[in-house]
Amino acid sequence: MTTLDLRSLRVRSGEQFRDEQSIELEPFELGGQRYLPVPHEVEGDLTVAQATTGLDLRLAFDVRLHGPCVRCLADAVQDVHIDAREYQANEPGDAEELRSEYVVDDQLELSAWARDAIALALPDQILHAPDCAGLCPVCGKDLNIEPHTHTEETIDSRWSALGELRDRL
Ligand SMILES: [Zn+2]
Ligand SMILES: [Zn+2]
């Protein structure tokens, strides 16, 4: 986990610090599937500005996630662009909105911030292609490779059920 000691930056009021920061990223769980950030260490563009009332924090980076398509389980990649902001007041008191959850004892928790920012930027479903046909719910074959339906068989089984019913009457 990557953290940055904000005190060591010595940013004075009205000044700002801007630099590339290497940030370690952890694998993601989404919908029970595992997604790997590539690269697992990103170069984040971090800006720390000391305003009169508090710190303005900004983090930007690009990352690509590799993992299974939720519909057909083929390899999928998802590109994510992050541009996140946080604010930490000098005297936050008890006000939650004046406090960044990623600033703990003057340490900026970059990995945790990056992880949550990626989670917010992800789509609901990661697909290998926007029009992925998925797996057949009847036989489990990949409908992208073998497009097919089971309409006739479904009808057949309905007819046979009807037939059985008729026999009993
Ligand atoms: Zn797919
Ligand atoms: Zn099928």
CSV table of C-alpha atoms and ligand atoms in Angstrom, one decimal:
chain,number,residue,atom,x,y,z
A,1,MET,CA,0.0,0.0,0.0
A,2,THR,CA,1.4,3.4,-1.0
A,3,THR,CA,1.1,6.3,1.4
A,4,LEU,CA,2.6,9.8,1.2
A,5,ASP,CA,3.7,11.9,4.2
A,6,LEU,CA,1.9,15.2,3.6
A,7,ARG,CA,4.1,17.0,6.2
A,8,SER,CA,7.2,16.1,4.3
A,9,LEU,CA,6.0,18.1,1.2
A,10,ARG,CA,6.2,21.3,3.3
A,11,VAL,CA,3.5,23.0,1.1
A,12,ARG,CA,2.9,26.5,2.5
A,13,SER,CA,-0.3,28.4,2.3
A,14,GLY,CA,-1.0,29.5,-1.3
A,15,GLU,CA,1.5,27.1,-2.6
A,16,GLN,CA,1.1,23.8,-4.4
A,17,PHE,CA,3.0,20.6,-4.9
A,18,ARG,CA,2.6,18.6,-8.1
A,19,ASP,CA,4.5,15.4,-8.9
A,20,GLU,CA,4.2,12.0,-10.3
A,21,GLN,CA,3.7,9.4,-7.6
A,22,SER,CA,4.1,5.6,-8.1
A,23,ILE,CA,0.9,4.1,-6.6
A,24,GLU,CA,0.6,0.4,-5.9
A,25,LEU,CA,-2.8,-1.0,-7.0
A,26,GLU,CA,-4.5,-4.2,-5.6
A,27,PRO,CA,-6.6,-6.6,-7.6
A,28,PHE,CA,-10.3,-5.9,-7.7
A,29,GLU,CA,-13.3,-7.9,-6.9
A,30,LEU,CA,-16.4,-7.0,-9.0
A,31,GLY,CA,-19.5,-9.2,-9.2
A,32,GLY,CA,-17.5,-12.1,-7.7
A,33,GLN,CA,-14.8,-11.9,-10.4
A,34,ARG,CA,-11.2,-10.8,-10.0
A,35,TYR,CA,-9.7,-8.0,-12.1
A,36,LEU,CA,-6.1,-7.1,-12.3
A,37,PRO,CA,-4.9,-3.6,-12.8
A,38,VAL,CA,-2.2,-3.3,-15.5
A,39,PRO,CA,0.3,-1.9,-14.6
A,40,HIS,CA,-0.2,-2.8,-11.0
A,41,GLU,CA,1.8,0.2,-10.1
A,42,VAL,CA,0.6,3.4,-11.8
A,43,GLU,CA,2.2,6.8,-12.2
A,44,GLY,CA,-0.4,9.1,-10.6
A,45,ASP,CA,-0.3,12.8,-11.3
A,46,LEU,CA,-0.8,14.2,-7.8
A,47,THR,CA,-1.4,17.8,-6.9
A,48,VAL,CA,-1.5,19.0,-3.3
A,49,ALA,CA,-2.5,22.7,-2.9
A,50,GLN,CA,-2.6,24.4,0.5
A,51,ALA,CA,-5.5,26.8,0.6
A,52,THR,CA,-6.1,29.1,3.6
A,53,THR,CA,-8.7,26.7,5.0
A,54,GLY,CA,-7.3,23.4,4.0
A,55,LEU,CA,-5.7,21.0,1.5
A,56,ASP,CA,-7.0,20.5,-2.0
A,57,LEU,CA,-5.9,17.1,-3.3
A,58,ARG,CA,-6.1,16.0,-6.8
A,59,LEU,CA,-5.1,12.6,-8.3
A,60,ALA,CA,-5.2,11.7,-12.0
A,61,PHE,CA,-4.0,8.5,-13.8
A,62,ASP,CA,-5.0,6.0,-16.4
A,63,VAL,CA,-5.2,2.3,-15.8
A,64,ARG,CA,-6.4,-0.8,-17.6
A,65,LEU,CA,-8.2,-3.7,-15.8
A,66,HIS,CA,-7.8,-7.3,-17.0
A,67,GLY,CA,-10.4,-9.9,-16.1
A,68,PRO,CA,-13.3,-12.1,-17.3
A,69,CYS,CA,-16.2,-10.8,-19.3
A,70,VAL,CA,-19.3,-11.1,-17.0
A,71,ARG,CA,-21.4,-12.6,-19.7
A,72,CYS,CA,-19.1,-15.1,-21.5
A,73,LEU,CA,-16.0,-15.2,-19.2
A,74,ALA,CA,-13.6,-14.4,-22.1
A,75,ASP,CA,-10.7,-12.1,-21.4
A,76,ALA,CA,-11.9,-8.5,-21.1
A,77,VAL,CA,-10.1,-5.3,-20.7
A,78,GLN,CA,-11.5,-2.1,-19.3
A,79,ASP,CA,-9.7,1.2,-19.6
A,80,VAL,CA,-10.3,3.7,-16.8
A,81,HIS,CA,-9.4,7.3,-16.5
A,82,ILE,CA,-9.3,8.7,-13.1
A,83,ASP,CA,-9.4,12.4,-12.0
A,84,ALA,CA,-10.3,12.4,-8.4
A,85,ARG,CA,-10.5,15.2,-5.8
A,86,GLU,CA,-10.4,15.3,-2.0
A,87,TYR,CA,-10.4,18.1,0.5
A,88,GLN,CA,-9.0,18.1,4.0
A,89,ALA,CA,-9.7,21.1,6.1
A,90,ASN,CA,-6.9,22.4,8.5
A,91,GLU,CA,-9.4,22.3,11.3
A,92,PRO,CA,-12.0,19.7,10.3
A,93,GLY,CA,-13.4,19.3,13.9
A,94,ASP,CA,-16.2,16.8,13.7
A,95,ALA,CA,-17.4,17.7,10.2
A,96,GLU,CA,-17.2,14.7,8.0
A,97,GLU,CA,-17.4,16.7,4.7
A,98,LEU,CA,-14.3,18.7,5.7
A,99,ARG,CA,-12.3,15.6,6.2
A,100,SER,CA,-10.8,13.2,3.6
A,101,GLU,CA,-11.0,9.6,4.6
A,102,TYR,CA,-7.7,9.1,2.8
A,103,VAL,CA,-5.8,11.5,5.1
A,104,VAL,CA,-4.9,9.7,8.3
A,105,ASP,CA,-2.4,11.4,10.7
A,106,ASP,CA,-1.0,13.5,7.8
A,107,GLN,CA,-0.5,10.4,5.7
A,108,LEU,CA,-2.2,10.4,2.3
A,109,GLU,CA,-3.3,6.8,1.6
A,110,LEU,CA,-2.8,6.8,-2.1
A,111,SER,CA,-3.5,3.1,-2.8
A,112,ALA,CA,-6.8,3.2,-0.9
A,113,TRP,CA,-7.8,6.5,-2.7
A,114,ALA,CA,-6.9,5.1,-6.1
A,115,ARG,CA,-8.7,1.8,-5.5
A,116,ASP,CA,-12.0,3.6,-4.5
A,117,ALA,CA,-11.7,6.1,-7.4
A,118,ILE,CA,-11.3,3.1,-9.8
A,119,ALA,CA,-14.3,1.4,-8.2
A,120,LEU,CA,-16.4,4.5,-8.8
A,121,ALA,CA,-15.3,4.9,-12.4
A,122,LEU,CA,-16.0,1.3,-13.4
A,123,PRO,CA,-19.1,0.4,-15.4
A,124,ASP,CA,-21.7,-1.9,-13.8
A,125,GLN,CA,-20.6,-4.8,-16.0
A,126,ILE,CA,-17.2,-5.5,-17.6
A,127,LEU,CA,-17.8,-7.0,-21.1
A,128,HIS,CA,-15.2,-8.3,-23.6
A,129,ALA,CA,-17.2,-6.4,-26.3
A,130,PRO,CA,-20.2,-4.1,-25.8
A,131,ASP,CA,-22.5,-6.5,-27.8
A,132,CYS,CA,-21.3,-9.8,-26.1
A,133,ALA,CA,-24.0,-12.4,-26.6
A,134,GLY,CA,-23.0,-14.3,-23.5
A,135,LEU,CA,-23.4,-18.0,-22.8
A,136,CYS,CA,-26.5,-20.0,-23.7
A,137,PRO,CA,-28.7,-20.4,-20.6
A,138,VAL,CA,-29.8,-23.8,-21.8
A,139,CYS,CA,-26.6,-25.6,-22.9
A,140,GLY,CA,-23.8,-23.2,-21.7
A,141,LYS,CA,-22.1,-22.8,-25.1
A,142,ASP,CA,-20.6,-19.5,-26.0
A,143,LEU,CA,-23.2,-17.7,-28.2
A,144,ASN,CA,-20.5,-15.4,-29.6
A,145,ILE,CA,-18.8,-18.4,-31.2
A,146,GLU,CA,-21.9,-20.6,-31.9
A,147,PRO,CA,-25.0,-18.4,-32.2
A,148,HIS,CA,-28.1,-20.6,-31.7
A,149,THR,CA,-31.4,-20.9,-29.9
A,150,HIS,CA,-33.3,-23.8,-28.4
A,151,THR,CA,-36.8,-22.7,-29.4
A,152,GLU,CA,-37.8,-25.9,-31.0
A,153,GLU,CA,-36.8,-28.0,-28.1
A,154,THR,CA,-38.6,-25.7,-25.7
A,155,ILE,CA,-41.7,-26.0,-27.8
A,156,ASP,CA,-41.2,-29.8,-28.0
A,157,SER,CA,-41.1,-30.1,-24.2
A,158,ARG,CA,-44.2,-28.0,-23.8
A,159,TRP,CA,-46.0,-30.1,-26.3
A,160,SER,CA,-44.9,-33.3,-24.6
A,161,ALA,CA,-46.0,-31.8,-21.2
A,162,LEU,CA,-49.4,-31.0,-22.8
A,163,GLY,CA,-49.5,-34.5,-24.3
A,164,GLU,CA,-48.9,-36.0,-20.8
A,165,LEU,CA,-51.6,-33.9,-19.4
A,166,ARG,CA,-54.0,-35.0,-22.2
A,167,ASP,CA,-53.2,-38.6,-21.5
A,168,ARG,CA,-54.1,-38.2,-17.9
A,169,LEU,CA,-57.5,-36.6,-18.6
B,1,ZN,ZN,-18.2,-11.6,-23.4
B,2,ZN,ZN,-27.5,-23.6,-26.2
